PDB file of C-alpha atoms and ligand atoms in Angstrom:
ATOM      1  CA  UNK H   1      -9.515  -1.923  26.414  1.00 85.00           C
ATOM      2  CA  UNK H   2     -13.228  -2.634  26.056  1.00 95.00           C
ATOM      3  CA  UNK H   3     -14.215  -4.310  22.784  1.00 96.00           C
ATOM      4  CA  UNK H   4     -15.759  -0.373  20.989  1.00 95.00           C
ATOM      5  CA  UNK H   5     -12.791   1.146  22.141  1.00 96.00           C
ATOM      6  CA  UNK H   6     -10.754  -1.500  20.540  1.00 97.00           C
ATOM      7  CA  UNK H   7     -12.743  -1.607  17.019  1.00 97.00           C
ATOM      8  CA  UNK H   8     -12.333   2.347  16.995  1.00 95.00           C
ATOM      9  CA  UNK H   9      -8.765   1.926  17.934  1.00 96.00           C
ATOM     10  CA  UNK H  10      -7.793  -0.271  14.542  1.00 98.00           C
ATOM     11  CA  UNK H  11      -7.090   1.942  11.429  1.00 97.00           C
ATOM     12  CA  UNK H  12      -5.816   1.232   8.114  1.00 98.00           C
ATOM     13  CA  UNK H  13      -2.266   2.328   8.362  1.00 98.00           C
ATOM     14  CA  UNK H  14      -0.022   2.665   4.997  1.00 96.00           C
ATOM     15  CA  UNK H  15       3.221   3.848   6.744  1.00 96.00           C
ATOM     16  CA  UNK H  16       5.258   2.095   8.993  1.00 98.00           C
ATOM     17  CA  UNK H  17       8.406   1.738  10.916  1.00 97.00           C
ATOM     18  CA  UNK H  18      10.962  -0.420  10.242  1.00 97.00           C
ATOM     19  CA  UNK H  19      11.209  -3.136  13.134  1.00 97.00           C
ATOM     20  CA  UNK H  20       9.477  -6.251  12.103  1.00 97.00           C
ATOM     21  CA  UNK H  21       7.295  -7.977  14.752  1.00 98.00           C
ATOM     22  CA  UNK H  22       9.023 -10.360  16.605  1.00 97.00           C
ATOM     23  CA  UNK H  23       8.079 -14.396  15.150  1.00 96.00           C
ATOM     24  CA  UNK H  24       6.602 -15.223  18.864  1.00 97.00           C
ATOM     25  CA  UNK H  25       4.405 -11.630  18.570  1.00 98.00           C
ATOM     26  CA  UNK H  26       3.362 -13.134  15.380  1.00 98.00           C
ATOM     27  CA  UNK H  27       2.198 -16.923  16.680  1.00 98.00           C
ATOM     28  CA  UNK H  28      -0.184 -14.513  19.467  1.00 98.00           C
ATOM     29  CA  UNK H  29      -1.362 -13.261  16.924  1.00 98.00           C
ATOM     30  CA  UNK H  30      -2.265 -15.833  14.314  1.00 98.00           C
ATOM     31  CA  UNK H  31      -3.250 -17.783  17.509  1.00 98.00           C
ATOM     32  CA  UNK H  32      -6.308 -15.701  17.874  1.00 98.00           C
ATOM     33  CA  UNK H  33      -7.879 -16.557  14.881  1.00 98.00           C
ATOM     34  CA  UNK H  34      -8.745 -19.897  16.011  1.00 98.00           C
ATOM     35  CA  UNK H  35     -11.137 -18.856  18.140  1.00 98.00           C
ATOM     36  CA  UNK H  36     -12.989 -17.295  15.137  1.00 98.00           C
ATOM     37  CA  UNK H  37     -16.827 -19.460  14.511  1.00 98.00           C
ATOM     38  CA  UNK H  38     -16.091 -21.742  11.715  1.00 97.00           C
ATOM     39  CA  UNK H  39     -19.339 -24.021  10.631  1.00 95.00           C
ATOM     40  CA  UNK H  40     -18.120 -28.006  10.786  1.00 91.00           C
ATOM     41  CA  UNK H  41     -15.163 -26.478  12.706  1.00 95.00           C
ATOM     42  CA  UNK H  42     -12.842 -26.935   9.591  1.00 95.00           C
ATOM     43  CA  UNK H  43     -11.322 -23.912  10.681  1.00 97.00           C
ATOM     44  CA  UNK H  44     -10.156 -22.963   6.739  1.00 98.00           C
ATOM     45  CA  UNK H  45      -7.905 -19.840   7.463  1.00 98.00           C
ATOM     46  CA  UNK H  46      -4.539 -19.975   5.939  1.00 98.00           C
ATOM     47  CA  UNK H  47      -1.757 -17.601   6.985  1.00 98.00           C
ATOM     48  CA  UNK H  48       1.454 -17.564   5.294  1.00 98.00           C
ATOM     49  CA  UNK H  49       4.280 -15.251   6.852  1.00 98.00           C
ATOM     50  CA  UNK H  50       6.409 -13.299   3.868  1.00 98.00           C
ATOM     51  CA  UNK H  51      10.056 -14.202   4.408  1.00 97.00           C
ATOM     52  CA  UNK H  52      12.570 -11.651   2.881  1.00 97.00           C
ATOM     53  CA  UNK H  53      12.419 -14.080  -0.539  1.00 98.00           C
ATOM     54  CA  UNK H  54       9.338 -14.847  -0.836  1.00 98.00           C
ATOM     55  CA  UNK H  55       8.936 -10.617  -0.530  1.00 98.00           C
ATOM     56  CA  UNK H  56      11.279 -10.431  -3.401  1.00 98.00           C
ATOM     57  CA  UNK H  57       9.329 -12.781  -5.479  1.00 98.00           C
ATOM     58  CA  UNK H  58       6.033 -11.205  -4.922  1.00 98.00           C
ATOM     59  CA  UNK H  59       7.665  -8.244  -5.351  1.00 98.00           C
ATOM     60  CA  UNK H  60       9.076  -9.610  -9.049  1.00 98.00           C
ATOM     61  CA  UNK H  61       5.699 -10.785 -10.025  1.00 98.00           C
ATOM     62  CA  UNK H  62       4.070  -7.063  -9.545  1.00 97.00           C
ATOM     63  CA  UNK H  63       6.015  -5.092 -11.076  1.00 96.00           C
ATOM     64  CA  UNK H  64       8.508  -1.972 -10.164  1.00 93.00           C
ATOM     65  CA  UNK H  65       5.555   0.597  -9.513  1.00 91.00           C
ATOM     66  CA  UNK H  66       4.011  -1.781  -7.137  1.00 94.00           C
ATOM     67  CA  UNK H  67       7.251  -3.068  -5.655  1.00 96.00           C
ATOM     68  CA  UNK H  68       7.212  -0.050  -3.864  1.00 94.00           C
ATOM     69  CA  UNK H  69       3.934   0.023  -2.000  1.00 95.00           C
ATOM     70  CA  UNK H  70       4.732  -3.896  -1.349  1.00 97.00           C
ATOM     71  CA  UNK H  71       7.525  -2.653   0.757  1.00 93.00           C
ATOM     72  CA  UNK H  72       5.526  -0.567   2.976  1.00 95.00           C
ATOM     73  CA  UNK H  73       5.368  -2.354   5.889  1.00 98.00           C
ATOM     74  CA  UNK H  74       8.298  -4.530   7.928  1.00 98.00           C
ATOM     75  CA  UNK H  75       5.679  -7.823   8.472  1.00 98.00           C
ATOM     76  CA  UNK H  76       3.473  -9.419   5.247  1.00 98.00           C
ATOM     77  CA  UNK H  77       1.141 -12.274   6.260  1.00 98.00           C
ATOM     78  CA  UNK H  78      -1.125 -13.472   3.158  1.00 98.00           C
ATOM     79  CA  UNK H  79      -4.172 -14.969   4.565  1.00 99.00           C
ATOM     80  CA  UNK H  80      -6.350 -17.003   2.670  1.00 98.00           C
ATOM     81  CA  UNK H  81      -9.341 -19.451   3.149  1.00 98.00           C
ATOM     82  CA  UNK H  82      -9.042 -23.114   1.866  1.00 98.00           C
ATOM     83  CA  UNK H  83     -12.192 -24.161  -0.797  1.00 98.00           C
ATOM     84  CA  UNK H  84     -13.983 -27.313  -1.146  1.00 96.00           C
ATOM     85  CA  UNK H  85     -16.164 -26.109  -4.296  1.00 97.00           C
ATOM     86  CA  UNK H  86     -19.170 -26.929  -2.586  1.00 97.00           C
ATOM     87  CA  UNK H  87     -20.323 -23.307  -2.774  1.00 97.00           C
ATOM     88  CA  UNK H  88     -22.557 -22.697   0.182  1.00 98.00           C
ATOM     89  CA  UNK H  89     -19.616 -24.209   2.178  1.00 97.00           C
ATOM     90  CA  UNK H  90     -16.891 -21.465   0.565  1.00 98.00           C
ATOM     91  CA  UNK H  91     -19.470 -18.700   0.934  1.00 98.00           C
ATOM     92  CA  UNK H  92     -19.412 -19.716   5.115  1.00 98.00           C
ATOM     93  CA  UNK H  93     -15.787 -20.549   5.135  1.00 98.00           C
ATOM     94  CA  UNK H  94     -14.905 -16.970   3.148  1.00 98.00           C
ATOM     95  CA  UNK H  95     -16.452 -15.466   6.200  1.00 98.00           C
ATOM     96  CA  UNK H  96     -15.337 -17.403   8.734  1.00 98.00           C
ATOM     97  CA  UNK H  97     -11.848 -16.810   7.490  1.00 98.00           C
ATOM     98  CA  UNK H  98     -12.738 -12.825   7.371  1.00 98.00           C
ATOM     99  CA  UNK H  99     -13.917 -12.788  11.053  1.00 98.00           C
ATOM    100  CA  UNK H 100     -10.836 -14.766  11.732  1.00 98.00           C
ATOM    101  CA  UNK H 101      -8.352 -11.754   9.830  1.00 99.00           C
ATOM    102  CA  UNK H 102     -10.302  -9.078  12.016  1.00 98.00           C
ATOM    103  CA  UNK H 103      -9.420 -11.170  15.316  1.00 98.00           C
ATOM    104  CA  UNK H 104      -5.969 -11.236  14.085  1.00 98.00           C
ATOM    105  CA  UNK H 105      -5.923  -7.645  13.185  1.00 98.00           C
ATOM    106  CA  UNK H 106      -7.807  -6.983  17.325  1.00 98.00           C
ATOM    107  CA  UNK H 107      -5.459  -8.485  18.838  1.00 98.00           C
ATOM    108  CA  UNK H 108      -2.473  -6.221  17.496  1.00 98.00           C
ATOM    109  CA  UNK H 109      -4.345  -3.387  17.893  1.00 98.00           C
ATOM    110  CA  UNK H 110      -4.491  -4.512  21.413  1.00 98.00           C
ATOM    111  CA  UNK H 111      -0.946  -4.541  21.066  1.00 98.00           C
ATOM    112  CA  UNK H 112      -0.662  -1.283  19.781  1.00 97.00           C
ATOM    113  CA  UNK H 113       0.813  -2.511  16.825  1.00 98.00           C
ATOM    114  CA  UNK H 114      -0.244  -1.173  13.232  1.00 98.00           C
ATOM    115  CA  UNK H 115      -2.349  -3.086  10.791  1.00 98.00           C
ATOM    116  CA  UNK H 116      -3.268  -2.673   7.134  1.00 98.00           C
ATOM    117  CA  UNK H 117      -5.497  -5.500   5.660  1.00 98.00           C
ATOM    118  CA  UNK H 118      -5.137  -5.000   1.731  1.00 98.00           C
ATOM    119  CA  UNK H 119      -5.740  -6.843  -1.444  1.00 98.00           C
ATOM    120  CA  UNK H 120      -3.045  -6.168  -4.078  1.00 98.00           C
ATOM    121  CA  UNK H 121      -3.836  -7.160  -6.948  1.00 98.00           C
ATOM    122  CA  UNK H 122      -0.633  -8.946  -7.658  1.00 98.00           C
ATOM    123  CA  UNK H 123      -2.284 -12.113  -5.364  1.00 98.00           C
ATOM    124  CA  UNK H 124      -5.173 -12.054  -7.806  1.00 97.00           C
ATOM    125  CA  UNK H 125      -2.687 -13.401 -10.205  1.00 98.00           C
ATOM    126  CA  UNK H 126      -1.105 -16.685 -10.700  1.00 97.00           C
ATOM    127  CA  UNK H 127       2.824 -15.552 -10.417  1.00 98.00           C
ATOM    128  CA  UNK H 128       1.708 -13.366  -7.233  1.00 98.00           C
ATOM    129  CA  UNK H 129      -0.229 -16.421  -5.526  1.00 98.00           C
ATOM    130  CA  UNK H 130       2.727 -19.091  -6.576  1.00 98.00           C
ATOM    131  CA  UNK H 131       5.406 -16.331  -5.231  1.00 98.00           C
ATOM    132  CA  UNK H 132       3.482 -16.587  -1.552  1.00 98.00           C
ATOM    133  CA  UNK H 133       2.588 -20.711  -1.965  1.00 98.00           C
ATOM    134  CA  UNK H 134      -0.976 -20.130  -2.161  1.00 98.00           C
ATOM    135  CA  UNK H 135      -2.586 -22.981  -4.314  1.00 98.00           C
ATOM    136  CA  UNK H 136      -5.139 -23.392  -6.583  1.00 96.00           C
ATOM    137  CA  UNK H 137      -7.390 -24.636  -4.011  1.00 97.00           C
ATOM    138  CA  UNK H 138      -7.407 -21.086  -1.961  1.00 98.00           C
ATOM    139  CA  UNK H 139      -8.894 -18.094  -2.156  1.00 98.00           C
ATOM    140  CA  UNK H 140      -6.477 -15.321  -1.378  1.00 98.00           C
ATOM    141  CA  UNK H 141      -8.123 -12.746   0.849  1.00 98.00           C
ATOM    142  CA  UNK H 142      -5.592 -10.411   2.104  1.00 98.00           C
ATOM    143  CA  UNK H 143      -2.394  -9.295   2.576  1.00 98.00           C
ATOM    144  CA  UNK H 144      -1.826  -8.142   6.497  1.00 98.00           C
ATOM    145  CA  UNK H 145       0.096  -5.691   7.230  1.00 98.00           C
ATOM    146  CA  UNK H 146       2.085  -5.242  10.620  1.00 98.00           C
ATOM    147  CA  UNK H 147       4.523  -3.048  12.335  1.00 98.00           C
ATOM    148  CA  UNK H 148       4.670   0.023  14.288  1.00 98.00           C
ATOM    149  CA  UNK H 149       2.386   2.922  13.361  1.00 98.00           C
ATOM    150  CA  UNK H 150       4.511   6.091  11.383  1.00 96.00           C
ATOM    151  CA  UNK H 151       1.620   8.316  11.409  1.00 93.00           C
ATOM    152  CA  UNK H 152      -1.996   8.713  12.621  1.00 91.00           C
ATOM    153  CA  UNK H 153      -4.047   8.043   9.649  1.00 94.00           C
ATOM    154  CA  UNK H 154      -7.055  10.848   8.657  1.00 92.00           C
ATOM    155  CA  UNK H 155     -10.103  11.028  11.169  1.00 91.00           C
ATOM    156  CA  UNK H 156     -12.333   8.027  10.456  1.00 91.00           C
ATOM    157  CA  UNK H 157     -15.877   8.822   8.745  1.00 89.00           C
ATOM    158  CA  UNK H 158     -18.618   6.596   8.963  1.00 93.00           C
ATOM    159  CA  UNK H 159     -22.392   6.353   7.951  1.00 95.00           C
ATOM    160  CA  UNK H 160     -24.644   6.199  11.572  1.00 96.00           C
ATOM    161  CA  UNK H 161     -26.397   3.033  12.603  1.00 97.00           C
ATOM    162  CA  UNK H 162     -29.543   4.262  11.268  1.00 97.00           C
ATOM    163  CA  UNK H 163     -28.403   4.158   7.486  1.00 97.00           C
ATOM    164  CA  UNK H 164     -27.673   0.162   7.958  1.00 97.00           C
ATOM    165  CA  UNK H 165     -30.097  -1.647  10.383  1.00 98.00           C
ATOM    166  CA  UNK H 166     -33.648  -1.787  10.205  1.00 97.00           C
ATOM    167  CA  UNK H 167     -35.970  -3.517  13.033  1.00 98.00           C
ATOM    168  CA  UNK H 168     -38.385  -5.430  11.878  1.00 98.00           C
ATOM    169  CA  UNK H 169     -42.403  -5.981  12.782  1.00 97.00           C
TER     170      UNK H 169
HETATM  171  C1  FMN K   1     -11.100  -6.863   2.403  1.00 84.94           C
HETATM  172  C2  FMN K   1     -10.434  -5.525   2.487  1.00 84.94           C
HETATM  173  C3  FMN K   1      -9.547  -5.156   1.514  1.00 84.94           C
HETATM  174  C4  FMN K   1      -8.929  -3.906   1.544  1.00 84.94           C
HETATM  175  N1  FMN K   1      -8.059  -3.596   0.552  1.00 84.94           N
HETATM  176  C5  FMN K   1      -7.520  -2.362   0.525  1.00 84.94           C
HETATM  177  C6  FMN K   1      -6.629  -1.996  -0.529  1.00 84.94           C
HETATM  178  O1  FMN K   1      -6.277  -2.820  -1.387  1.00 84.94           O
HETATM  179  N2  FMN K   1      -6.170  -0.726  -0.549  1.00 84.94           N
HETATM  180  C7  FMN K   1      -6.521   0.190   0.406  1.00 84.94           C
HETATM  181  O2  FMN K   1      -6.089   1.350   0.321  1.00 84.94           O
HETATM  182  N3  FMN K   1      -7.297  -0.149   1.449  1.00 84.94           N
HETATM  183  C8  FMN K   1      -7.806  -1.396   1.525  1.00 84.94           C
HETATM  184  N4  FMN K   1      -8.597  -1.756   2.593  1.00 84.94           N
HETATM  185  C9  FMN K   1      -8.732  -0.854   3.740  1.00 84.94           C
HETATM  186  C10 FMN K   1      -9.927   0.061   3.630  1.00 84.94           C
HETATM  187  O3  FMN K   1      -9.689   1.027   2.645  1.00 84.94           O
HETATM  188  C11 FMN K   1     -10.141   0.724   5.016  1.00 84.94           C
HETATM  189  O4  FMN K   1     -10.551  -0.270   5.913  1.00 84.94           O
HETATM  190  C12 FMN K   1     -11.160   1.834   4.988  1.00 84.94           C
HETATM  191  O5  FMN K   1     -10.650   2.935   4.291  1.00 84.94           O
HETATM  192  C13 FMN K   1     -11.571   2.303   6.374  1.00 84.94           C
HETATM  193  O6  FMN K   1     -10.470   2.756   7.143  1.00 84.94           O
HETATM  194  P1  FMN K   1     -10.132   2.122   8.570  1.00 84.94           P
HETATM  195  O7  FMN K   1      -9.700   0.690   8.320  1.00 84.94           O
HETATM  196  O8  FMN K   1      -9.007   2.955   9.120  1.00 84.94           O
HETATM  197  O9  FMN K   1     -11.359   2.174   9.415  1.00 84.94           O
HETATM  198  C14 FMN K   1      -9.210  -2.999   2.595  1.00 84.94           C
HETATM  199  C15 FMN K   1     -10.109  -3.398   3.607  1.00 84.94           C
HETATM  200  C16 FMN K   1     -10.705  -4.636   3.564  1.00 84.94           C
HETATM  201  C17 FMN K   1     -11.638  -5.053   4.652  1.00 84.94           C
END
């Protein structure tokens, strides 16, 4: 698939089957972010791959009503970028670690496998962050969803190039 055909081909999908992706699926995967641009080449992506208790704890920490949406999808993966507090350096490695999620979320498109890249707001808090093992020193940035796709999502809308890119004198 060619790179625009690819893009167009990733949605936001909220319901899924329930086979889980297979763990050596998931290393292809998470392999592809390293080939994301990082600036000094720290390479500060984090991925950590929900087990079914570490699902039940996140799941604790949120609550009943948003147990349920938790559940969605058969494969969780938080991803998260490592800080140093210098704050040029987080603003660079923030989106690094973004471009690295949207490789990661390419590639199983590629795959024809579903993807969902959401931000409860559970891992905003500190019981939803220590359920998953992210530490203080990250910055959660999404939880990735994976699995197979239950339904086409809406037709996509978007603005046209014109609204967002200017060429200068
Ligand atoms: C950083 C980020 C966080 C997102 N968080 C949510 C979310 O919490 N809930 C949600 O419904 N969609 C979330 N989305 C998905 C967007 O709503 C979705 O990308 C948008 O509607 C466009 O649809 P598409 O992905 O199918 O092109 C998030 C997307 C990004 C990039």
């Amino acid at each position: 698939m060619k790179l625009e055909e690819l893009a167009a081909a990733r949605r936001t999908h909220k319901a899924f089957g329930p086979e889980s992706l297979a763990p050596g699926t998931l290393v292809e995967l998470l392999s592809v972010a390293r080939l994301a641009p990082t600036h000094h080449l720290n390479q500060p992506w984090r991925f950590r791959v929900l087990g079914p208790e570490t699902l039940d704890a996140l799941k604790r920490a949120a609550g009943d009503k948003e147990a349920q949406k938790l559940g969605r999808a058969p494969t969780l993966v938080a991803a998260s970028v490592a800080l140093t507090g210098d704050l040029v350096m987080d603003e660079e490695d923030v989106c690094a670690t973004a471009a690295a999620i949207m490789l990661v979320l390419l590639a199983a498109t590629e795959r024809n496998i579903a993807t969902y890249w959401r931000t409860p707001a559970v891992l905003r808090t500190r019981p939803g962050r220590e359920a998953v093992g992210i530490p203080s020193g990250e910055r959660f940035l999404g939880l990735l969803h994976f699995g197979s796709a239950e339904r086409e999502p809406a037709p996509r809308e978007r603005e046209p190039v014109e609204t967002y890119v200017e060429f200068l004198p």
